[in-house]
Coordinates of C-alpha atoms in Angstrom, one line a residue:
X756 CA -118.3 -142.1 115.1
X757 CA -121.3 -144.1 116.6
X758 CA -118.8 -145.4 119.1
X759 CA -118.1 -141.6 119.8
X760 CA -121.4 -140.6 120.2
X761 CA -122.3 -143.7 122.5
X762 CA -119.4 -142.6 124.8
X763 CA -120.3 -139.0 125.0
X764 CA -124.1 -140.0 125.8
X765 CA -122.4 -142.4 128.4
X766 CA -120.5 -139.7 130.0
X767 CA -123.6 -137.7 129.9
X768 CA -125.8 -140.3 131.8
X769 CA -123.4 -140.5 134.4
X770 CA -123.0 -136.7 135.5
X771 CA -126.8 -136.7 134.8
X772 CA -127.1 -139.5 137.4
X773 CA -123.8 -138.6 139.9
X774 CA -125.5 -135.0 140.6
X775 CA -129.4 -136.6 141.1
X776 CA -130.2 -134.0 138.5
X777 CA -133.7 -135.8 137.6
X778 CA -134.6 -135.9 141.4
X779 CA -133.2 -132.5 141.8
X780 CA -135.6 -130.9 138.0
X781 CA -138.7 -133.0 140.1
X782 CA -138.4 -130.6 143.2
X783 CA -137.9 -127.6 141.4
X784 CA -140.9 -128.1 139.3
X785 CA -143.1 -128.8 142.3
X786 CA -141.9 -125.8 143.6
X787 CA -142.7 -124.1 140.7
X788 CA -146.0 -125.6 139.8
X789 CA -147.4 -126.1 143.4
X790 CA -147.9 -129.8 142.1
X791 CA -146.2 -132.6 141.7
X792 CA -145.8 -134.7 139.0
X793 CA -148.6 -136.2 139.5
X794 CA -150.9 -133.2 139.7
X795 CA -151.1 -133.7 143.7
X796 CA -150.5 -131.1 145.8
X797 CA -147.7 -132.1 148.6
X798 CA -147.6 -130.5 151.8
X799 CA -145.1 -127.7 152.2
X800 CA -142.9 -129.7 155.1
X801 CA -142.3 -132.4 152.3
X802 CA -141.1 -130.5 149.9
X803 CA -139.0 -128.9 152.2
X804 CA -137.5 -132.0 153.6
X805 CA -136.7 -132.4 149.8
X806 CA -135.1 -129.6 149.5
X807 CA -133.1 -130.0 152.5
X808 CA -131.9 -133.4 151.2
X809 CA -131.3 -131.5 147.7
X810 CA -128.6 -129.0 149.0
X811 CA -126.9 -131.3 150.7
X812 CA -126.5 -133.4 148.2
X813 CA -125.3 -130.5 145.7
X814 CA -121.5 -129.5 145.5
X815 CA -121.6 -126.2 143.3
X816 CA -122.8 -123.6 145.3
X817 CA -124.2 -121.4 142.6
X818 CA -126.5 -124.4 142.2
X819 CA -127.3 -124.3 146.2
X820 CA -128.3 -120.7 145.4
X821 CA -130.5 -120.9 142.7
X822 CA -132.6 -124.3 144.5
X823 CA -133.1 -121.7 147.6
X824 CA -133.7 -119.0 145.5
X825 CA -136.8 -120.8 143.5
X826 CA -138.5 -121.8 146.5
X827 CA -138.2 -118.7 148.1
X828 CA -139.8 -117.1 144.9
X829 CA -142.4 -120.1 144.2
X830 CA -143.4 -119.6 148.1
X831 CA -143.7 -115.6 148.2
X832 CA -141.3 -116.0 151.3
X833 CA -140.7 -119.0 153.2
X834 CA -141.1 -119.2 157.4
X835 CA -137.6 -118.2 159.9
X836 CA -138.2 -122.0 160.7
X837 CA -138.0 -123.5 156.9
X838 CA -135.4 -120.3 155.6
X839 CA -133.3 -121.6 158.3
X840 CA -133.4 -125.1 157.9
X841 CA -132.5 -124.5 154.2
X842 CA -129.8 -122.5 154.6
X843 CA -128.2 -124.7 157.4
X844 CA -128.0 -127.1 154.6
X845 CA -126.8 -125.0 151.5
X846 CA -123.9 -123.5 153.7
X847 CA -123.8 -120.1 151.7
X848 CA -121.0 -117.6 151.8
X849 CA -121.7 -114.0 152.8
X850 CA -121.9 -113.0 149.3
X851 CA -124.6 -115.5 148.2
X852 CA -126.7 -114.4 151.2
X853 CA -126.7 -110.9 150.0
X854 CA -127.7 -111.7 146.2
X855 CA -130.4 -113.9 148.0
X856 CA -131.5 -110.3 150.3
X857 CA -131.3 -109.0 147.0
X858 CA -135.1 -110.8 146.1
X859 CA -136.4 -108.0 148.4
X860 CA -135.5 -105.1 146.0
X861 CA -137.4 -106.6 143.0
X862 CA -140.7 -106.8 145.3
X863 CA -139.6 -110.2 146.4
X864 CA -141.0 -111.4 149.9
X865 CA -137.8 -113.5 151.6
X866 CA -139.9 -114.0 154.8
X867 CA -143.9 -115.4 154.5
X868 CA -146.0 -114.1 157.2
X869 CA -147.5 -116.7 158.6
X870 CA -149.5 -115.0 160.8
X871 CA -153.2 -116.0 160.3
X872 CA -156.5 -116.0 162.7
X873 CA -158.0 -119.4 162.8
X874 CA -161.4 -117.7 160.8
X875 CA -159.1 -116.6 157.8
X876 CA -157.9 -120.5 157.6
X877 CA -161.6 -122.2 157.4
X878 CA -163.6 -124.2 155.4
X879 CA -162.0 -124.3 151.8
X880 CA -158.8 -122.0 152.9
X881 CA -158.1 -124.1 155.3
X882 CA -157.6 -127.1 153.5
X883 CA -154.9 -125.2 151.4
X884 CA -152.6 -124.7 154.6
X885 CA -149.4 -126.0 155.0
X886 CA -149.6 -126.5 150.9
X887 CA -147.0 -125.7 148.1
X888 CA -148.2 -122.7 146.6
X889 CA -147.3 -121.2 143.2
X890 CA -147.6 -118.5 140.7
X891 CA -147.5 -120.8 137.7
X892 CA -149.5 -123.2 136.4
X893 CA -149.4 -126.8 135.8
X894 CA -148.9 -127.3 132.1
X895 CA -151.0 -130.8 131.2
X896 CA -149.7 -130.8 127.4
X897 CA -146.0 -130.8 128.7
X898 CA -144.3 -133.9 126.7
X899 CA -141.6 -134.1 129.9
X900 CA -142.5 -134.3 133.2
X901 CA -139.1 -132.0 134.1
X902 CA -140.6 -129.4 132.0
X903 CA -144.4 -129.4 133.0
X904 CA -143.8 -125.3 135.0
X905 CA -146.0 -122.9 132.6
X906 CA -145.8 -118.7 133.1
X907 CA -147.9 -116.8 133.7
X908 CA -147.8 -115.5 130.1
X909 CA -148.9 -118.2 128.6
X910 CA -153.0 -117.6 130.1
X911 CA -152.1 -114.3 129.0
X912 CA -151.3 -115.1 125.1
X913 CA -154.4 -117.9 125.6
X914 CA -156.8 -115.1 126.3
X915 CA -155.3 -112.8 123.5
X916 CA -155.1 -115.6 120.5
X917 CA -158.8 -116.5 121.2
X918 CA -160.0 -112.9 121.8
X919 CA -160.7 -112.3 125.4
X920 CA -158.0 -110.4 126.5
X921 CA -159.3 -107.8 129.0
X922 CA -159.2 -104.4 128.1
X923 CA -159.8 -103.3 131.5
X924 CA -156.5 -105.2 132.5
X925 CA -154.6 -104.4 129.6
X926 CA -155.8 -101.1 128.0
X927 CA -154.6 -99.4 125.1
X928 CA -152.6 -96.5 124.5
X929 CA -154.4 -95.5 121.3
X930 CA -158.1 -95.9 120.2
X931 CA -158.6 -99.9 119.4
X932 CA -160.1 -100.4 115.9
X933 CA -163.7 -101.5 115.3
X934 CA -164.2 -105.1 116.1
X935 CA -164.3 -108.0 113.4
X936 CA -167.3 -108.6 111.2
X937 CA -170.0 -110.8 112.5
X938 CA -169.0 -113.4 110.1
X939 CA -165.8 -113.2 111.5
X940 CA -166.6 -112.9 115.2
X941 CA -169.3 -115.9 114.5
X942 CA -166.0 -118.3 113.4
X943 CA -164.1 -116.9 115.7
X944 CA -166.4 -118.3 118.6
X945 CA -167.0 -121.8 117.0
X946 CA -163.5 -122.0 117.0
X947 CA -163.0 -121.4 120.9
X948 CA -165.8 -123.9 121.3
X949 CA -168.5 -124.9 123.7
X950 CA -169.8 -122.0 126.4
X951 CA -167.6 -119.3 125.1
X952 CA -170.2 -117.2 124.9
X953 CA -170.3 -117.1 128.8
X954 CA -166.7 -117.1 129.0
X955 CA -167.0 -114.0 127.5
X956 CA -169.3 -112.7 129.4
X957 CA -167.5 -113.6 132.4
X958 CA -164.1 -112.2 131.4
X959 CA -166.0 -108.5 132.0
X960 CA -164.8 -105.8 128.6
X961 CA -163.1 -109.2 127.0
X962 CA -162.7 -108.2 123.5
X963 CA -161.5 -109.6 119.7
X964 CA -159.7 -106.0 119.1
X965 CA -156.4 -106.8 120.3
X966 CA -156.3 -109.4 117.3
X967 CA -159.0 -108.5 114.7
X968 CA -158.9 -110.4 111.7
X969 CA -158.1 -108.2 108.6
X970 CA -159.6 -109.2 105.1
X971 CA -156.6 -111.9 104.7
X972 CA -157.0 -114.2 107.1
X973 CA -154.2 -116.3 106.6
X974 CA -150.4 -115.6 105.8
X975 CA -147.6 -117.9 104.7
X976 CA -144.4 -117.9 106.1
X977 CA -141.1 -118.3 104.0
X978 CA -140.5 -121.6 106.1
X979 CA -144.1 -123.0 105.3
X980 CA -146.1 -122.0 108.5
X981 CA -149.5 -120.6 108.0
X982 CA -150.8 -118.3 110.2
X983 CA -154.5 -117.2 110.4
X984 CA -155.4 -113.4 111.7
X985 CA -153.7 -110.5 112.8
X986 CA -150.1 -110.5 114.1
X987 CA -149.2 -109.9 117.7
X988 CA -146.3 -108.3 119.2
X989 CA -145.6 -108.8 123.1
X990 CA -142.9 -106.8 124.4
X991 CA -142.1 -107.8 128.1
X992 CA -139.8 -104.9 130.1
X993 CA -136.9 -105.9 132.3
X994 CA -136.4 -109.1 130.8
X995 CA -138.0 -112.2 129.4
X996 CA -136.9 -115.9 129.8
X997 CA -136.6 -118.8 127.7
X998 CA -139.9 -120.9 129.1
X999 CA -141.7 -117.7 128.3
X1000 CA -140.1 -117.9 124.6
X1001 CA -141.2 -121.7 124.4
X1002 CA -144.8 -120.6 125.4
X1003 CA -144.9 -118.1 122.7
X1004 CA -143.9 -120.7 120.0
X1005 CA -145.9 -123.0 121.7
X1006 CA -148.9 -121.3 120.9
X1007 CA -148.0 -120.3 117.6
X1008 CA -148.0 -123.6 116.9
X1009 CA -151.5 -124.7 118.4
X1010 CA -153.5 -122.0 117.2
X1011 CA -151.5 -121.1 113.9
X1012 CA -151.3 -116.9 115.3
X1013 CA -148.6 -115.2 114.7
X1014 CA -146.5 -114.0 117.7
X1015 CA -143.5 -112.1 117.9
X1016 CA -142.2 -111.7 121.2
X1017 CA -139.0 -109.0 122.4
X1018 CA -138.0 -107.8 125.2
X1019 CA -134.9 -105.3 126.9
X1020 CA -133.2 -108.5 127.2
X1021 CA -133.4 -112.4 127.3
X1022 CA -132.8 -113.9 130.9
X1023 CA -131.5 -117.2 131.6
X1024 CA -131.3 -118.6 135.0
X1025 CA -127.4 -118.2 135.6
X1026 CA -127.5 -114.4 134.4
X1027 CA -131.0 -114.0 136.9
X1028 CA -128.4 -114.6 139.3
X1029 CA -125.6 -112.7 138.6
X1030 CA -128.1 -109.5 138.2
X1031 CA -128.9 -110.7 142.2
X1032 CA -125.0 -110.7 142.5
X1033 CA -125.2 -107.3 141.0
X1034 CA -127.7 -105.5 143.0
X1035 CA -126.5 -107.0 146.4
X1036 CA -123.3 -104.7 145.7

């Protein structure tokens, strides 16, 4: 069996290695994260350049698709110039260019506009041009260096497991109950450390309602997990993907909060793509 195993992890290795696949996870994450791994920000040109040399290299044109398809995303649109020069190199079929027009019906920019006034790209702003830019964040606890992309959600569960989720930004539908008691809300800010006070403050109607602690604090779990406050439910519409799943156990796991976490449907990356497929016809 151990000879077995060695052979499989052999074959592995080498299809890991024939399709560059840990050059290829490096681009796509500096893409994603606007950093590379590292934590410097490259210029936009050499990531393109990367990407160029990416698609060529790639034989599967689904996976052509879906390398185009994240840096158009990560990029809110790219230029005609840098579009073009990618898609010289992918060598898409007619039906792969319309699931990649498709973007453009979820609110997707295919085409920046690069247009600026030379005021608009000065002092601070201007060192930013010509950088990768991003929507996520760089994720610093990340054990792989392939994996180091974080959602959005995940600033978004931070906020609500160490009560200052906005109100303002995400209201509620019925009246919120009465916040914790000041012992509570006294523990509760030792917890989230140094200055979050002013990080309070800051946030502007931040507030320990979304997850108030009721008079049990902590819960067991049948599998031996403790949990400490109120359980929250986050329901995300349209679909939600498997990084965002990892976030939410993530967190469950660093701050011992219980999270459950739904949605209309779970999303992965080759079924993304066929719903492209599907709204292109």
């Amino acid at each position: 069996k151990l000879s077995q195993h060695l052979h499989i992890a052999h074959e592995c290795m080498d299809k890991f290695s024939r399709g560059g696949l840990l050059d290829l996870s490096d681009v796509e994450q500096t893409l994603a994260t606007g950093k590379d791994e590292d934590g410097r920000s490259p210029k936009l040109t050499e990531t393109i350049s990367r990407c160029e040399s990416a698609l060529i290299r790639l034989s599967d044109p689904k996976e052509r698709l879906r390398l185009i398809l994240i840096a158009t995303i990560s990029q809110n649109g790219l230029s005609s110039a840098d579009r073009d020069r990618l898609l010289r190199a992918a060598q898409l079929n007619r039906d792969d260019l319309l699931a990649l027009d498709s973007l453009s019906k979820l609110g997707i920019s295919t085409i920046s506009n690069t247009a600026v006034t030379a005021s608009s790209t000065a002092g601070f702003f201007g060192s930013l041009k010509n950088r990768v830019s991003s929507s996520g964040s760089f994720d610093d606890d990340s054990e792989y260096a392939s994996s180091r992309y974080s959602p959005p959600l995940k600033t978004i569960l931070t906020e609500l497991v160490s009560n200052q989720l906005s109100i303002q930004e995400y209201p509620s539908v019925i009246p919120m109950p009465m916040s914790a008691t000041s012992s509570t809300s006294a523990g509760s800010a030792r917890r989230r450390g140094k200055g979050a006070e002013g990080s309070a403050r800051k946030k502007g109607g931040a507030t320990d309602k979304w997850s108030k602690l009721g008079n049990s604090a902590t819960k067991s779990t049948s599998n031996g997990s403790h949990y400490v406050g109120g359980r929250s439910i986050v329901f995300m519409v349209g679909g939600l993907s498997y990084s965002e799943l990892r976030v939410c156990r993530d967190i469950m796991e660093k701050e011992s909060r219980e999270i459950i976490a739904g949605s209309t449907k779970f999303v992965s990356p080759v079924d993304f793509v066929d719903d492209l497929y599907t709204l292109s016809n």
